Structure formats: structure tokens, C-alpha cells
Coordinates of N, CA and C in Angstrom, one line a residue:
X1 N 100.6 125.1 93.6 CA 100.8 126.2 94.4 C 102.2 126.2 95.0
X2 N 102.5 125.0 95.8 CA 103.8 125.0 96.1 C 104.9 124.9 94.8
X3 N 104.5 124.7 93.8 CA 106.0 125.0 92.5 C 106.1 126.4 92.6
X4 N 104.7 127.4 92.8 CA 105.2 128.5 92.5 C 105.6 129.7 94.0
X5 N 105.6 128.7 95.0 CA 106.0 129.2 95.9 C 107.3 129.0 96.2
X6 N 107.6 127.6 95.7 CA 109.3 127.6 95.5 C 110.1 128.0 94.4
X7 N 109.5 128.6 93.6 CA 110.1 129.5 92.5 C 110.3 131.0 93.1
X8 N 109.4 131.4 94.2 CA 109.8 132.6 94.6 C 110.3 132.6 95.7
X9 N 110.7 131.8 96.2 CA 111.9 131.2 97.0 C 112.8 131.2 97.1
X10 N 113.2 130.4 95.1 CA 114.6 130.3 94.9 C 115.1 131.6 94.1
X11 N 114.2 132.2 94.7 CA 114.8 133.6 93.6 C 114.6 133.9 92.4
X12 N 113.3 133.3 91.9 CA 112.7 133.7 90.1 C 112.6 135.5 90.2
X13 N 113.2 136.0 89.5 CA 113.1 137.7 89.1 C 111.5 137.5 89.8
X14 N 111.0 139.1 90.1 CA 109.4 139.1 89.8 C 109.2 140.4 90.6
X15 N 108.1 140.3 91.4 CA 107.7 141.5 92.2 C 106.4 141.2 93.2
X16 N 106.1 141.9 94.4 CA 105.4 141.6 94.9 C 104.6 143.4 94.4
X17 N 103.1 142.6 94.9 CA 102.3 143.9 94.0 C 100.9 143.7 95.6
X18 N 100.4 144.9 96.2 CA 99.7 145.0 96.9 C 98.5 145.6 96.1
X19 N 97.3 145.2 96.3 CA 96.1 145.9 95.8 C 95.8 145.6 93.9
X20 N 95.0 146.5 93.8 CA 94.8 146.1 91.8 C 96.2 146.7 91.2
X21 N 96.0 146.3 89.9 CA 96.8 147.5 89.3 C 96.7 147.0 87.7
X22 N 96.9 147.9 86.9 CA 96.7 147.1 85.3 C 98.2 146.4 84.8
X23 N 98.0 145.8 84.0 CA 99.2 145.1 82.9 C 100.7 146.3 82.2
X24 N 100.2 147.3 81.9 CA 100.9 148.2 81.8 C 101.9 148.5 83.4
X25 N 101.3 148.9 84.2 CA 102.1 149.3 85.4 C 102.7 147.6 85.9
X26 N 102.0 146.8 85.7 CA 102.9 145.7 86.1 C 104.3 144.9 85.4
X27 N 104.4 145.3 83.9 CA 105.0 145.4 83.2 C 106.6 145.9 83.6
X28 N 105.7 147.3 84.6 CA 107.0 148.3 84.4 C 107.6 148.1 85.9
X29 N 106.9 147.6 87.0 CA 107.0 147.2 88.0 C 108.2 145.6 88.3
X30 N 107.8 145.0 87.4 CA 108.2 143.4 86.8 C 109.6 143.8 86.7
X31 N 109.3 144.9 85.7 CA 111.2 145.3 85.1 C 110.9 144.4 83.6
X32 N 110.0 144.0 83.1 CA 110.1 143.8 81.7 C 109.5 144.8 80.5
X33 N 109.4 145.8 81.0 CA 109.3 146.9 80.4 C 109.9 148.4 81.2
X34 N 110.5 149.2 80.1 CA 111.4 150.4 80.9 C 110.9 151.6 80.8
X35 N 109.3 151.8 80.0 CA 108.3 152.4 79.9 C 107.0 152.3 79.9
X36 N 105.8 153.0 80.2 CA 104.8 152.8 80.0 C 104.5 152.6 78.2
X37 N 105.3 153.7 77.7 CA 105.5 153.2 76.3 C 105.7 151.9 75.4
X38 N 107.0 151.9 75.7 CA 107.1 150.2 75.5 C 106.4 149.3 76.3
X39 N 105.8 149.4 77.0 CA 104.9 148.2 77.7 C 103.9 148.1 76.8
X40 N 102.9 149.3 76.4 CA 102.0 149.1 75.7 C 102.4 148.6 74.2
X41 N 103.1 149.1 73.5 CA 104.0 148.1 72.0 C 104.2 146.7 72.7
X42 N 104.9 146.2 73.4 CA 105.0 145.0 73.8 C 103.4 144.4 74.1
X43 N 102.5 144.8 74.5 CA 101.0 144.2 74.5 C 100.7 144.1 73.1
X44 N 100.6 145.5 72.6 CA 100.5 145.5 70.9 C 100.7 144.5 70.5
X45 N 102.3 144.1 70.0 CA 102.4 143.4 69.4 C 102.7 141.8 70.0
X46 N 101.6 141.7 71.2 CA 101.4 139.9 71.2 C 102.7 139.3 72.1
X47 N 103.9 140.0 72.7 CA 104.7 139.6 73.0 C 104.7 139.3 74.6
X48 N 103.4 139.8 74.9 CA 103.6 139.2 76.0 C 102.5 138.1 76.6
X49 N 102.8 137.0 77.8 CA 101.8 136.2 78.2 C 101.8 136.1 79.2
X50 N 100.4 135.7 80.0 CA 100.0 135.9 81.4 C 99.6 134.2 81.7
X51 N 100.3 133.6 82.4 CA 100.0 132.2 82.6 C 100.6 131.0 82.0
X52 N 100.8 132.0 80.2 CA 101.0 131.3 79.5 C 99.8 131.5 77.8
X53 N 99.2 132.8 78.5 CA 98.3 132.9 77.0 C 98.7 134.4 76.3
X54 N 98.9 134.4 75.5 CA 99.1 135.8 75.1 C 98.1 137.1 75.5
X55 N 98.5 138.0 76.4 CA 97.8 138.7 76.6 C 97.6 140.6 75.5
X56 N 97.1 140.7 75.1 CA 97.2 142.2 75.2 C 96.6 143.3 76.3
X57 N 96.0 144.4 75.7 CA 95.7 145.4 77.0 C 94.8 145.6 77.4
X58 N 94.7 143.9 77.9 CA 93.0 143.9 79.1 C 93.3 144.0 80.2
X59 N 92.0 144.4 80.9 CA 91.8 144.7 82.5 C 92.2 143.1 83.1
X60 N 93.2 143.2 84.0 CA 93.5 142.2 84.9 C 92.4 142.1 86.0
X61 N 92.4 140.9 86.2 CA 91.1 140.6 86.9 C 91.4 139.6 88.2
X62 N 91.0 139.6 88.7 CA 91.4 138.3 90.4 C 91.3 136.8 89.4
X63 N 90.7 136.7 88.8 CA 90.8 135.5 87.8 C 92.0 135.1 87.4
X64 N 92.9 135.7 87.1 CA 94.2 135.6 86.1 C 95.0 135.6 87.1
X65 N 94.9 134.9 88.6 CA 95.6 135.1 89.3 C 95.7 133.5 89.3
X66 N 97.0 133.1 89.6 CA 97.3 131.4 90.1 C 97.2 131.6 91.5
X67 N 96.2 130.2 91.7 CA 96.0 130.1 93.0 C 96.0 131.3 94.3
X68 N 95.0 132.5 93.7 CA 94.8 133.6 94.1 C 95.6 134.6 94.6
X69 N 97.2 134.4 94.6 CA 98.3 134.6 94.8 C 99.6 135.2 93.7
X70 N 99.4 134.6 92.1 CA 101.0 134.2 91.7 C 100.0 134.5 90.4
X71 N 101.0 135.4 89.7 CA 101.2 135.3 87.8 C 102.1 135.5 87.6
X72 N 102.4 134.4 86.3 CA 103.6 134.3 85.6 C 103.4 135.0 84.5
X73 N 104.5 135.9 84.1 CA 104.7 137.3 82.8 C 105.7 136.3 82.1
X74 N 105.6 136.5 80.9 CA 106.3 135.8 80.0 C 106.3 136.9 79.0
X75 N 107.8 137.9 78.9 CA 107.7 138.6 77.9 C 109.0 137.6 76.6
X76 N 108.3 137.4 75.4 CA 109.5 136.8 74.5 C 109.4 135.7 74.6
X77 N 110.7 134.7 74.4 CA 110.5 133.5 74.6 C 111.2 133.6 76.2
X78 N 111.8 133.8 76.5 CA 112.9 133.5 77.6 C 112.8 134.2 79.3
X79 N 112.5 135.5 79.0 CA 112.1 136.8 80.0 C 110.9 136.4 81.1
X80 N 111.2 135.5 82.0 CA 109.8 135.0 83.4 C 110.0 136.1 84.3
X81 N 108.7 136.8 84.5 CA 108.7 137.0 86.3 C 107.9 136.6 86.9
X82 N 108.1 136.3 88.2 CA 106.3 135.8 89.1 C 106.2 136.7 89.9
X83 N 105.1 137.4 89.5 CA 104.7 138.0 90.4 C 103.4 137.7 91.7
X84 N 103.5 138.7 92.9 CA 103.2 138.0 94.1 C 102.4 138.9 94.7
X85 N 101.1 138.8 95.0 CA 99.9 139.3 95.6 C 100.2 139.4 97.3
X86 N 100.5 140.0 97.6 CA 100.7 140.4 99.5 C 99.2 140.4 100.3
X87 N 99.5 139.9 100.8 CA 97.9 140.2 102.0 C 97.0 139.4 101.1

């Protein structure tokens, strides 16, 4: 918990997100997608991972949260955000 608190610390890209919200809108929120369009082709076709597992277009759940706080978006090989649960 503290690696991924000092990753958003040192300034890893990401976003802070209050309340639910699906994979699609966090996509577009993240900034690794510049559409709802392309966010969902990008799920399509496997390119993106949550944690580290390839996700496509399931309901995000309090589970897929690190340490009830932090997920790591992995679009591609290279592209990280962490994003950050408020309150």
C-alpha cells in the first residue's frame, strides 16, 4: 500500500475518482482513452489490464480495488495510470 502511495506521490499520471463508476468512463477519465468509443475497442480487443489481468467490459467492483483505495490501468505495454478512490 505504501508503493502505491508513493507512486501517487511521485507523480504517476492517474486520476482520483469519487463514488462507482464503470471501466469505460474510467478509461476516459484516466486519459487512456479519448472516447467512449475507443475505450470500448480498447476492452474489445484485450488491450487493457486492471492490476495486471486483462480486463474487458465487466462491472468494476470494490474487489478490484488495491488495498480498497488504488488501481493500476495498464493500457498496451507501456501506458500506467493509478488511479485513487477519495473518501
Amino acid at each position: 500500500e505504501s508503493d502505491l502511495a508513493q507512486l501517487a506521490q511521485d507523480g504517476m499520471p492517474g486520476c482520483r475518482i469519487e463514488g462507482e463508476t464503470d471501466l469505460v468512463t474510467l478509461l476516459l477519465e484516466s486519459g487512456l482513452a479519448n472516447s467512449k468509443r475507443i475505450a470500448r475497442e480498447l476492452l474489445a480487443a484485450g488491450a487493457i489490464s486492471l492490476n495486471g489481468e486483462i480486463r474487458r467490459d465487466e462491472p468494476l467492483t470494490a474487489a478490484d480495488r488495491l488495498f480498497g483505495r488504488y488501481l493500476l490501468l495498464r493500457r498496451g505495454k507501456k501506458q500506467y495510470r493509478l488511479v485513487t478512490w477519495l473518501g
